[in-house]
Every structure is written in structure tokens, then in C-alpha cells.
CSV table of C-alpha atoms and ligand atoms in Angstrom, one decimal:
chain,number,residue,atom,x,y,z
A,1,MET,CA,11.9,-4.9,-27.4
A,2,ALA,CA,12.0,-7.5,-24.8
A,3,LYS,CA,9.5,-10.3,-24.8
A,4,LEU,CA,7.4,-10.3,-21.7
A,5,ASP,CA,8.4,-13.3,-19.6
A,6,PRO,CA,5.2,-15.5,-19.1
A,7,ASP,CA,6.6,-16.8,-15.8
A,8,LEU,CA,5.8,-13.3,-14.3
A,9,LEU,CA,2.1,-13.9,-15.0
A,10,THR,CA,2.3,-17.4,-13.8
A,11,GLN,CA,3.9,-16.3,-10.4
A,12,ARG,CA,1.4,-13.6,-10.1
A,13,TYR,CA,-1.7,-16.0,-10.4
A,14,GLY,CA,0.2,-19.1,-9.1
A,15,THR,CA,-1.2,-20.7,-12.2
A,16,PRO,CA,-0.5,-20.4,-16.0
A,17,PHE,CA,-1.9,-17.3,-17.4
A,18,PRO,CA,-1.9,-17.6,-21.3
A,19,LEU,CA,-1.7,-14.2,-23.2
A,20,PRO,CA,-1.6,-13.8,-27.2
A,21,VAL,CA,2.2,-14.1,-28.4
A,22,GLU,CA,1.8,-10.6,-30.0
A,23,LEU,CA,1.0,-8.9,-26.6
A,24,LEU,CA,4.1,-10.9,-24.9
A,25,GLU,CA,6.1,-9.4,-27.8
A,26,ARG,CA,5.3,-5.9,-26.6
A,27,GLY,CA,7.0,-6.8,-23.2
A,28,ASN,CA,8.9,-3.8,-21.5
A,29,THR,CA,10.6,-3.0,-18.3
A,30,ALA,CA,7.5,-1.0,-16.9
A,31,LEU,CA,5.4,-4.3,-17.0
A,32,GLU,CA,8.1,-6.5,-15.8
A,33,THR,CA,8.5,-4.1,-12.7
A,34,ILE,CA,4.7,-4.0,-11.9
A,35,LEU,CA,4.1,-7.9,-12.5
A,36,ALA,CA,7.3,-8.8,-10.2
A,37,HIS,CA,6.0,-6.8,-7.3
A,38,ARG,CA,6.3,-8.1,-3.9
A,39,SER,CA,6.3,-6.8,-0.4
A,40,VAL,CA,9.7,-6.6,1.1
A,41,ARG,CA,10.3,-6.9,4.5
A,42,HIS,CA,14.0,-7.9,4.7
A,43,TYR,CA,16.5,-5.1,3.9
A,44,VAL,CA,20.3,-5.1,3.6
A,45,ASP,CA,22.1,-2.5,6.0
A,46,LYS,CA,22.6,0.0,3.3
A,47,PRO,CA,21.7,3.7,2.8
A,48,LEU,CA,19.9,5.3,-0.1
A,49,GLU,CA,22.1,7.3,-2.3
A,50,PRO,CA,21.7,11.0,-2.3
A,51,GLY,CA,18.9,12.2,-4.5
A,52,VAL,CA,16.8,9.0,-4.2
A,53,LEU,CA,14.2,10.3,-1.9
A,54,GLU,CA,13.9,13.3,-3.9
A,55,LEU,CA,13.6,11.3,-7.2
A,56,LEU,CA,10.9,9.0,-5.5
A,57,VAL,CA,8.8,11.9,-4.3
A,58,ALA,CA,8.9,13.4,-7.9
A,59,THR,CA,7.4,10.0,-9.2
A,60,ALA,CA,4.6,10.2,-6.3
A,61,GLU,CA,3.8,13.6,-7.3
A,62,SER,CA,3.6,12.7,-11.1
A,63,ALA,CA,0.7,10.6,-10.1
A,64,SER,CA,-2.8,12.1,-11.1
A,65,THR,CA,-4.4,14.0,-8.1
A,66,SER,CA,-7.8,14.8,-8.1
A,67,SER,CA,-8.7,18.4,-9.5
A,68,ASN,CA,-5.0,19.1,-9.1
A,69,LEU,CA,-5.9,19.6,-5.4
A,70,HIS,CA,-2.7,17.6,-4.0
A,71,CYS,CA,-4.7,16.5,-0.9
A,72,TYR,CA,-1.7,14.5,0.5
A,73,SER,CA,1.7,15.0,2.0
A,74,ILE,CA,4.5,12.6,2.7
A,75,ILE,CA,6.7,12.7,5.8
A,76,ALA,CA,10.2,11.0,5.3
A,77,VAL,CA,11.8,9.6,8.6
A,78,GLN,CA,15.4,8.3,8.4
A,79,ASN,CA,16.5,9.0,11.8
A,80,PRO,CA,17.0,5.3,13.5
A,81,GLU,CA,15.6,6.4,16.9
A,82,ARG,CA,12.5,7.8,15.4
A,83,LYS,CA,12.2,4.9,12.9
A,84,ALA,CA,12.5,2.6,16.2
A,85,ALA,CA,10.0,4.7,17.9
A,86,LEU,CA,7.6,4.5,14.9
A,87,SER,CA,7.9,0.7,14.7
A,88,GLU,CA,6.6,0.4,18.2
A,89,LEU,CA,3.6,2.6,17.2
A,90,CYS,CA,3.2,0.3,14.0
A,91,GLY,CA,2.8,-2.8,15.7
A,92,LYS,CA,6.4,-3.4,16.5
A,93,GLN,CA,7.3,-4.2,12.9
A,94,LYS,CA,10.8,-5.0,12.4
A,95,HIS,CA,11.1,-4.0,8.8
A,96,ILE,CA,10.4,-0.4,9.6
A,97,VAL,CA,13.7,-0.6,11.8
A,98,ASP,CA,15.6,-2.2,9.2
A,99,ALA,CA,14.7,-0.2,6.1
A,100,PRO,CA,16.7,2.9,5.8
A,101,LEU,CA,13.7,5.0,4.9
A,102,PHE,CA,10.3,4.9,6.4
A,103,LEU,CA,7.7,7.3,4.5
A,104,LEU,CA,4.2,8.3,6.1
A,105,PHE,CA,1.5,9.0,3.5
A,106,CYS,CA,-1.0,11.4,4.9
A,107,ALA,CA,-4.4,12.5,3.5
A,108,ASP,CA,-3.8,16.3,3.9
A,109,LEU,CA,-6.6,18.8,3.9
A,110,ALA,CA,-4.8,21.3,6.0
A,111,ARG,CA,-2.8,23.0,3.2
A,112,LEU,CA,-6.3,23.7,1.5
A,113,LYS,CA,-8.0,24.9,4.7
A,114,GLN,CA,-4.9,27.3,4.8
A,115,ILE,CA,-5.5,28.4,1.3
A,116,CYS,CA,-9.2,29.0,1.9
A,117,GLU,CA,-8.2,31.3,4.8
A,118,GLN,CA,-5.7,33.1,2.6
A,119,GLN,CA,-8.2,33.6,-0.1
A,120,SER,CA,-10.6,34.9,2.6
A,121,GLY,CA,-13.2,32.5,1.6
A,122,PRO,CA,-15.1,29.7,3.3
A,123,SER,CA,-13.7,26.1,3.5
A,124,ASP,CA,-17.0,24.2,4.4
A,125,GLY,CA,-16.4,21.8,1.4
A,126,LEU,CA,-13.4,20.1,3.2
A,127,ASP,CA,-15.8,18.8,6.0
A,128,TYR,CA,-17.4,16.5,3.5
A,129,ALA,CA,-16.7,12.8,3.1
A,130,GLU,CA,-16.2,13.4,-0.4
A,131,MET,CA,-13.0,15.5,0.5
A,132,PHE,CA,-11.9,12.9,2.7
A,133,VAL,CA,-12.2,10.1,0.1
A,134,MET,CA,-10.3,12.5,-2.5
A,135,ALA,CA,-7.4,12.9,-0.2
A,136,ILE,CA,-7.1,9.0,0.6
A,137,VAL,CA,-7.4,8.2,-3.2
A,138,ASP,CA,-4.7,11.1,-3.9
A,139,ALA,CA,-2.3,9.6,-1.2
A,140,ALA,CA,-2.5,6.0,-2.4
A,141,LEU,CA,-2.1,6.8,-5.9
A,142,ALA,CA,1.0,8.9,-5.2
A,143,ALA,CA,2.4,5.9,-3.1
A,144,GLN,CA,1.8,3.6,-5.7
A,145,ASN,CA,3.6,5.4,-8.3
A,146,LEU,CA,6.6,6.0,-5.8
A,147,VAL,CA,6.6,2.0,-5.0
A,148,THR,CA,6.6,1.2,-8.6
A,149,ALA,CA,9.7,3.8,-9.4
A,150,ALA,CA,11.5,2.4,-6.3
A,151,GLU,CA,11.2,-1.2,-7.5
A,152,SER,CA,12.4,-0.1,-10.9
A,153,LEU,CA,15.6,1.4,-9.1
A,154,GLY,CA,16.1,-2.1,-7.4
A,155,LEU,CA,14.6,-1.1,-4.2
A,156,GLY,CA,12.0,-3.0,-2.1
A,157,THR,CA,9.1,-1.6,-0.2
A,158,CYS,CA,6.2,-2.4,2.2
A,159,TYR,CA,3.0,-0.5,3.1
A,160,ILE,CA,2.6,-0.4,6.7
A,161,GLY,CA,-1.2,-0.1,7.6
A,162,GLY,CA,0.1,-0.3,11.2
A,163,ALA,CA,0.6,3.5,10.9
A,164,ARG,CA,-3.2,3.5,11.7
A,165,ASN,CA,-2.9,1.3,14.9
A,166,HIS,CA,-2.5,4.5,17.1
A,167,PRO,CA,-3.7,7.5,15.2
A,168,LYS,CA,-3.3,9.9,18.0
A,169,GLU,CA,0.0,8.8,19.1
A,170,ILE,CA,1.4,8.8,15.6
A,171,SER,CA,-0.2,12.2,14.7
A,172,ALA,CA,1.5,13.7,17.9
A,173,PHE,CA,5.0,12.1,17.1
A,174,LEU,CA,4.9,13.6,13.7
A,175,ASP,CA,3.5,17.0,14.6
A,176,LEU,CA,0.4,16.7,12.4
A,177,PRO,CA,-2.1,19.6,12.7
A,178,ALA,CA,-5.7,19.3,12.4
A,179,LYS,CA,-7.1,17.8,8.9
A,180,VAL,CA,-4.0,15.7,8.5
A,181,PHE,CA,-4.4,11.9,8.9
A,182,VAL,CA,-1.7,9.1,8.4
A,183,VAL,CA,-3.0,6.7,5.8
A,184,PHE,CA,-0.3,4.3,5.8
A,185,GLY,CA,3.6,4.1,6.0
A,186,LEU,CA,5.9,2.7,3.7
A,187,THR,CA,9.4,1.0,4.2
A,188,ILE,CA,12.1,1.5,1.5
A,189,GLY,CA,15.4,-0.1,1.2
A,190,TYR,CA,17.5,-2.5,-0.8
A,191,PRO,CA,16.0,-5.9,-0.4
A,192,ILE,CA,17.7,-9.1,1.0
A,193,ARG,CA,18.0,-11.2,-2.4
A,194,ASP,CA,15.2,-13.6,-2.6
A,195,ALA,CA,14.1,-13.2,1.0
A,196,ASP,CA,10.4,-12.2,0.0
A,197,GLU,CA,8.3,-14.0,-2.6
A,198,VAL,CA,5.9,-13.1,-5.1
A,199,LYS,CA,2.5,-13.7,-3.8
A,200,PRO,CA,-0.5,-14.9,-6.0
A,201,ARG,CA,-3.4,-12.7,-6.6
A,202,LEU,CA,-7.2,-13.5,-7.0
A,203,PRO,CA,-8.3,-15.0,-10.3
A,204,GLN,CA,-9.6,-12.2,-12.6
A,205,GLU,CA,-12.5,-14.3,-13.9
A,206,HIS,CA,-15.1,-14.6,-11.2
A,207,GLY,CA,-12.8,-12.7,-9.0
A,208,ILE,CA,-11.6,-9.1,-9.6
A,209,LEU,CA,-12.8,-8.6,-13.2
A,210,HIS,CA,-16.4,-8.2,-13.9
A,211,HIS,CA,-17.8,-7.6,-17.4
A,212,GLU,CA,-20.6,-4.9,-18.0
A,213,THR,CA,-22.1,-5.6,-14.7
A,214,TYR,CA,-21.3,-6.9,-11.4
A,215,SER,CA,-21.5,-10.6,-10.6
A,216,ALA,CA,-21.3,-11.9,-7.1
A,217,ASP,CA,-20.5,-15.6,-8.2
A,218,PHE,CA,-17.2,-15.5,-6.6
A,219,HIS,CA,-16.9,-19.3,-5.9
A,220,PRO,CA,-14.9,-20.7,-8.5
A,221,ALA,CA,-12.4,-17.9,-8.1
A,222,LEU,CA,-12.2,-18.3,-4.3
A,223,ILE,CA,-11.7,-22.2,-4.5
A,224,ARG,CA,-8.8,-21.5,-7.2
A,225,TYR,CA,-7.3,-18.8,-5.0
A,226,GLU,CA,-7.5,-21.0,-1.9
A,227,ASP,CA,-5.3,-23.8,-3.7
A,228,ALA,CA,-2.9,-21.2,-5.1
A,229,MET,CA,-2.4,-19.6,-1.6
A,230,LYS,CA,-2.2,-23.2,-0.1
A,231,ASP,CA,0.7,-24.0,-2.7
A,232,PHE,CA,2.4,-20.6,-2.0
A,233,ASN,CA,2.3,-21.2,1.8
A,234,SER,CA,3.5,-24.7,1.5
A,235,THR,CA,7.0,-23.3,0.6
A,236,MET,CA,7.1,-21.0,3.7
A,237,PRO,CA,8.2,-22.7,6.8
A,238,GLY,CA,5.4,-22.5,9.5
A,239,ARG,CA,2.8,-21.8,7.2
A,240,GLU,CA,2.3,-25.1,5.5
A,241,GLY,CA,-1.4,-26.0,4.9
A,242,ARG,CA,-2.6,-22.4,5.2
A,243,GLY,CA,-4.9,-21.1,2.5
A,244,TRP,CA,-6.5,-17.7,2.3
A,245,LEU,CA,-10.3,-18.0,3.2
A,246,ALA,CA,-10.4,-18.8,7.0
A,247,GLN,CA,-7.4,-16.2,7.6
A,248,THR,CA,-9.3,-13.5,5.5
A,249,ALA,CA,-12.8,-14.2,7.4
A,250,ARG,CA,-11.0,-13.9,10.8
A,251,ARG,CA,-9.2,-10.8,9.5
A,252,VAL,CA,-12.5,-8.8,9.0
A,253,GLY,CA,-14.8,-10.7,11.5
A,254,THR,CA,-14.4,-8.4,14.5
A,255,PRO,CA,-13.4,-5.0,15.4
A,256,GLU,CA,-10.7,-6.3,17.5
A,257,ALA,CA,-9.3,-8.2,14.5
A,258,LEU,CA,-8.9,-4.7,12.7
A,259,GLY,CA,-5.9,-4.1,15.2
A,260,ALA,CA,-5.3,-1.8,18.2
A,261,ASP,CA,-7.1,1.5,18.0
A,262,ARG,CA,-8.2,1.2,14.4
A,263,PRO,CA,-11.9,0.6,15.4
A,264,LYS,CA,-11.9,4.0,16.8
A,265,ILE,CA,-10.7,5.7,13.7
A,266,LYS,CA,-13.9,7.4,12.9
A,267,GLU,CA,-13.8,9.2,16.3
A,268,PHE,CA,-10.3,10.2,16.1
A,269,LEU,CA,-11.1,11.9,12.5
A,270,THR,CA,-13.9,13.9,14.3
A,271,GLU,CA,-11.4,15.1,16.7
A,272,ILE,CA,-8.9,16.4,14.1
A,273,GLY,CA,-11.6,18.3,12.1
A,274,MET,CA,-12.0,15.5,9.4
A,275,ASP,CA,-15.7,15.1,10.1
A,276,LEU,CA,-17.6,13.3,7.4
A,277,LEU,CA,-20.8,15.2,6.4
B,1,FMN,C1,-2.4,0.0,2.5
B,1,FMN,C2,-1.6,-1.3,2.8
B,1,FMN,C3,-1.3,-1.6,4.3
B,1,FMN,C4,-0.2,-2.8,4.4
B,1,FMN,N1,0.0,-2.8,5.8
B,1,FMN,C5,1.2,-3.8,6.1
B,1,FMN,C6,1.6,-3.8,7.3
B,1,FMN,O1,1.5,-2.9,8.4
B,1,FMN,N2,2.7,-4.7,7.6
B,1,FMN,C7,3.3,-5.4,6.5
B,1,FMN,O2,4.1,-6.2,6.7
B,1,FMN,N3,2.6,-5.7,5.2
B,1,FMN,C8,1.5,-4.7,5.1
B,1,FMN,N4,1.0,-4.6,3.8
B,1,FMN,C9,1.5,-5.6,2.7
B,1,FMN,C10,0.3,-6.6,2.5
B,1,FMN,O3,0.2,-7.4,3.5
B,1,FMN,C11,0.9,-7.1,1.0
B,1,FMN,O4,0.6,-6.3,-0.2
B,1,FMN,C12,-0.1,-8.3,0.6
B,1,FMN,O5,-0.1,-9.3,1.4
B,1,FMN,C13,0.1,-8.9,-0.8
B,1,FMN,O6,1.6,-9.2,-0.7
B,1,FMN,P1,2.5,-8.3,-1.9
B,1,FMN,O7,2.6,-7.1,-1.4
B,1,FMN,O8,4.0,-9.0,-1.5
B,1,FMN,O9,2.1,-8.9,-3.1
B,1,FMN,C14,0.1,-3.5,3.5
B,1,FMN,C15,-0.4,-3.4,2.2
B,1,FMN,C16,-1.2,-2.2,1.9
B,1,FMN,C17,-1.5,-1.9,0.5
């Protein structure tokens, strides 16, 4: 078995991350693929081989799904003009145009509604926030499985939350029925080598990982992460000196900073019958 390269963990946190040697000895390609993740926004002009889309969707469907309800759908867009139009709707993101495949992951309660009708039963449960949460979780789990599988094939991906910029317009563009909501998009294609970097993550201690009970003593982790992100950005032309904290506070500071029509998502959900009781 291959030894896990400790550099993968150092890159992930922007600082050495010691692990017991016995654990490093258990290295494998799944761990390598996951730890080496980076969003890819630069693609070579190369189509995907036949069968790749279908294989990737099989990996998405291999994710767990709440109560086996399959509350999500995936829409594959490969037509260049349609990708260009979607790029406009998603905040003019060029990687949507450049990637050969753009997937839209939808929270989908329409299929369950149809099943209830066919079974001549009520479908009142579908109107509750619980079902909306379930559908979002299902879509996200499926997507992340697909991302890891794509990366294992040498492909790169980038999630596109910009797909929520104009929910009404994107729903019309994709012919979505009521009770179907685009959660995010995902660009997929072969990456231009080394054009995108592995970005460090928040430290576990005082940050992401809590033991037994929650602790809000984040300060030490935030300071360490600010330094890691400043180091990371120092290698990016035009981003020198930038950290994470000020930018993060700005990103969530106002409704406008959420972007485009995103502050109105609640109203849109009501319009499409995804009311949250
Ligand atoms: C749900 C979701 C939506 C995202 N939306 C966008 C987007 O619209 N455009 C983009 O370029 N990156 C987008 N990203 C990528 C994040 O910016 C990226 O994952 C984060 O900065 C960490 O970088 P990394 O993925 O390279 O590790 C999104 C990520 C997620 C999970």
C-alpha cells in the first residue's frame, strides 16, 4: 500500500499536520484524491470521453439518500450556446463557458409529488422545511461524490453557487416544474495543469472540530487561518496581503453581498411551491 504523502496535509492546512506513521502507512488513492481537492476554474479545450457523464452520475447516485427518497435531479448542459447563456445567468463566470460539461444539481420534490398523486394519497409532508432540507442535503451529497469521482479520473470541477443568482430565470431556462430548485451548478473538464492551487482550510482545533460539546473559542484558529490565507494569497498576483477575515465578514455582512437575487430566494421558493412550514 502507498504511504500517504504528508505534504497533502501540509497543503490542506498551510502548516505541517503531523499524523502517526502507522496511519500514513495506510495511504490510498481515495485519501490522496480527497486531500488534493482544488476548485478548477481553468480548463483545456477537450471534450469528455463517451460514458464519463454516465459513470459520474452513477457515482453521484451511489451517495446515501435520505430514506432512499432520491430528492434531487441533475441536469447536464453541454451545448456551448446554452452554457454561454447559463454563464450569464450565473454571474458571467467564464469557467462555465470553458468547461465541456456544466451540471445543475436540483433539490427535487416534484418526483415525490407525482408519486403521491399516482398513489392517490396526500403529499402534505412535502410542504415542510424538513423535506426541503432533505432535498438540499441529498443534492449536496450526490454532488460531492461526483466531484471526488471526477477528480479521481483526472478531471477538475468547480461548484457554482452563482446558479442561485437568478432563480426565476434559470428555472425557466431549464424548464423546471414547481417543487424543483437549482441548488448549485458544477463545471467539469480537464484542468489546465497547475493553474489552480490547493487552498488551505480552517484548523481543526478551535475551528472545525469540537470535542463532546460545542466551544465558541474560535480566536486561536481564526488567527492561524488568517496567516495561512495571507501566505496562500501572497503567491497570487493581485491578492498579496489579503487574508480571510475581512473578506468573510464582508461576504455575509449585507443582503446585497449575498449576490444578485439571492436575498429573495425565500419568496421564490414560495412561488414554486417549496413553502417551508
Ligand atoms: C456550494 C458552493 C458554491 C460555490 N460557488 C462558486 C461559484 O459560483 N464560483 C466559483 O468560482 N467558485 C464557487 N465555489 C468554490 C468555492 O469558492 C471553493 O470551494 C472555496 O473557495 C474553497 O476552494 P477549493 O474548492 O479550491 O478548495 C463554490 C463552492 C461551493 C461548495
